[in-house]
Amino acid sequence: MSLDPATVRRIAKLARIRLDDEEVPRLEGELNAILGYVEQLSEVNVDGVQPLSGGAQMAMRLREDAVTDGNYPEKILANAPDRIGNFFAVPKVVE
């Protein structure tokens, strides 16, 4: 499938994109490249692959909802500019 300049102008109008006449050939080439890539995708063998309409059908793996400190405060605070014990130290901003 190949687009002509009139079709490119119509697509631009539908998308409410203002195009100058010198921009049409560039956009025509870009859109034709995209359509060529989509045509390449139709050559992929998808026999036996179930269609997926979204990630909502997938079950999430659950883990225990537990609060932890990560168990490695030294690694977490290694790059802190300033610290007090196992906490980040920040300058006072409210009087």
XYZ file of C-alpha atoms in Angstrom:
95
model
C 0.000 0.000 0.000
C 1.314 3.408 -0.913
C -0.093 6.817 -0.067
C -0.334 9.673 -2.538
C -0.033 13.389 -1.640
C -3.820 13.872 -1.662
C -4.258 11.086 0.888
C -1.486 12.537 3.053
C -3.241 15.912 3.017
C -6.548 14.237 3.944
C -4.916 12.363 6.847
C -3.343 15.602 8.040
C -6.705 17.367 7.848
C -8.437 14.586 9.800
C -5.674 14.746 12.420
C -5.932 18.546 12.431
C -2.286 18.924 11.491
C -1.423 21.959 9.392
C 0.933 21.004 6.556
C 2.815 23.242 4.175
C 3.255 22.022 0.605
C 6.963 21.345 1.158
C 6.182 19.084 4.144
C 3.864 16.744 2.201
C 6.595 14.698 0.423
C 8.512 14.154 3.683
C 5.374 13.063 5.534
C 4.364 10.882 2.588
C 7.681 9.033 2.825
C 7.375 8.596 6.594
C 3.803 7.291 6.396
C 4.714 4.917 3.557
C 7.607 3.578 5.653
C 5.239 2.963 8.578
C 2.743 1.181 6.343
C 5.568 -0.898 4.868
C 6.556 -1.995 8.345
C 2.945 -2.940 9.139
C 2.858 -5.009 5.938
C 6.013 -6.804 7.110
C 4.243 -7.704 10.347
C 1.549 -9.526 8.382
C 4.227 -12.002 7.254
C 4.875 -13.179 10.826
C 3.663 -16.722 11.493
C 1.170 -16.537 14.362
C -0.309 -20.021 14.083
C -1.228 -21.300 17.522
C -0.837 -17.910 19.218
C -3.907 -16.904 21.172
C -5.046 -13.285 20.712
C -4.489 -11.056 23.714
C -6.838 -8.144 24.168
C -5.084 -6.716 27.209
C -3.160 -7.379 30.363
C -6.319 -7.474 32.494
C -6.777 -11.159 31.686
C -3.453 -12.026 33.251
C -3.276 -12.933 36.921
C -0.798 -10.998 38.982
C 1.604 -12.905 41.182
C 0.883 -12.014 44.781
C 3.418 -11.572 47.535
C 3.046 -11.010 51.230
C 2.256 -7.381 51.979
C 4.918 -6.722 54.579
C 6.661 -3.479 55.491
C 10.453 -3.809 55.475
C 13.405 -1.475 55.360
C 15.023 -3.523 52.601
C 17.459 -5.034 55.094
C 20.438 -3.191 53.619
C 20.467 0.396 54.932
C 24.202 0.809 54.263
C 23.702 0.286 50.518
C 20.682 2.581 50.471
C 22.459 5.402 52.320
C 25.857 4.953 50.636
C 25.285 7.894 48.267
C 23.371 10.104 50.692
C 24.915 13.568 50.962
C 24.229 13.608 54.700
C 22.778 11.084 57.120
C 21.856 10.687 60.746
C 21.997 7.050 61.792
C 20.030 5.033 59.256
C 18.123 8.066 57.935
C 18.661 10.669 55.228
C 19.442 14.080 56.692
C 17.868 17.016 54.865
C 18.097 20.733 55.485
C 15.336 22.423 57.429
C 13.004 24.243 55.035
C 10.182 25.372 57.328
C 10.753 27.759 60.198
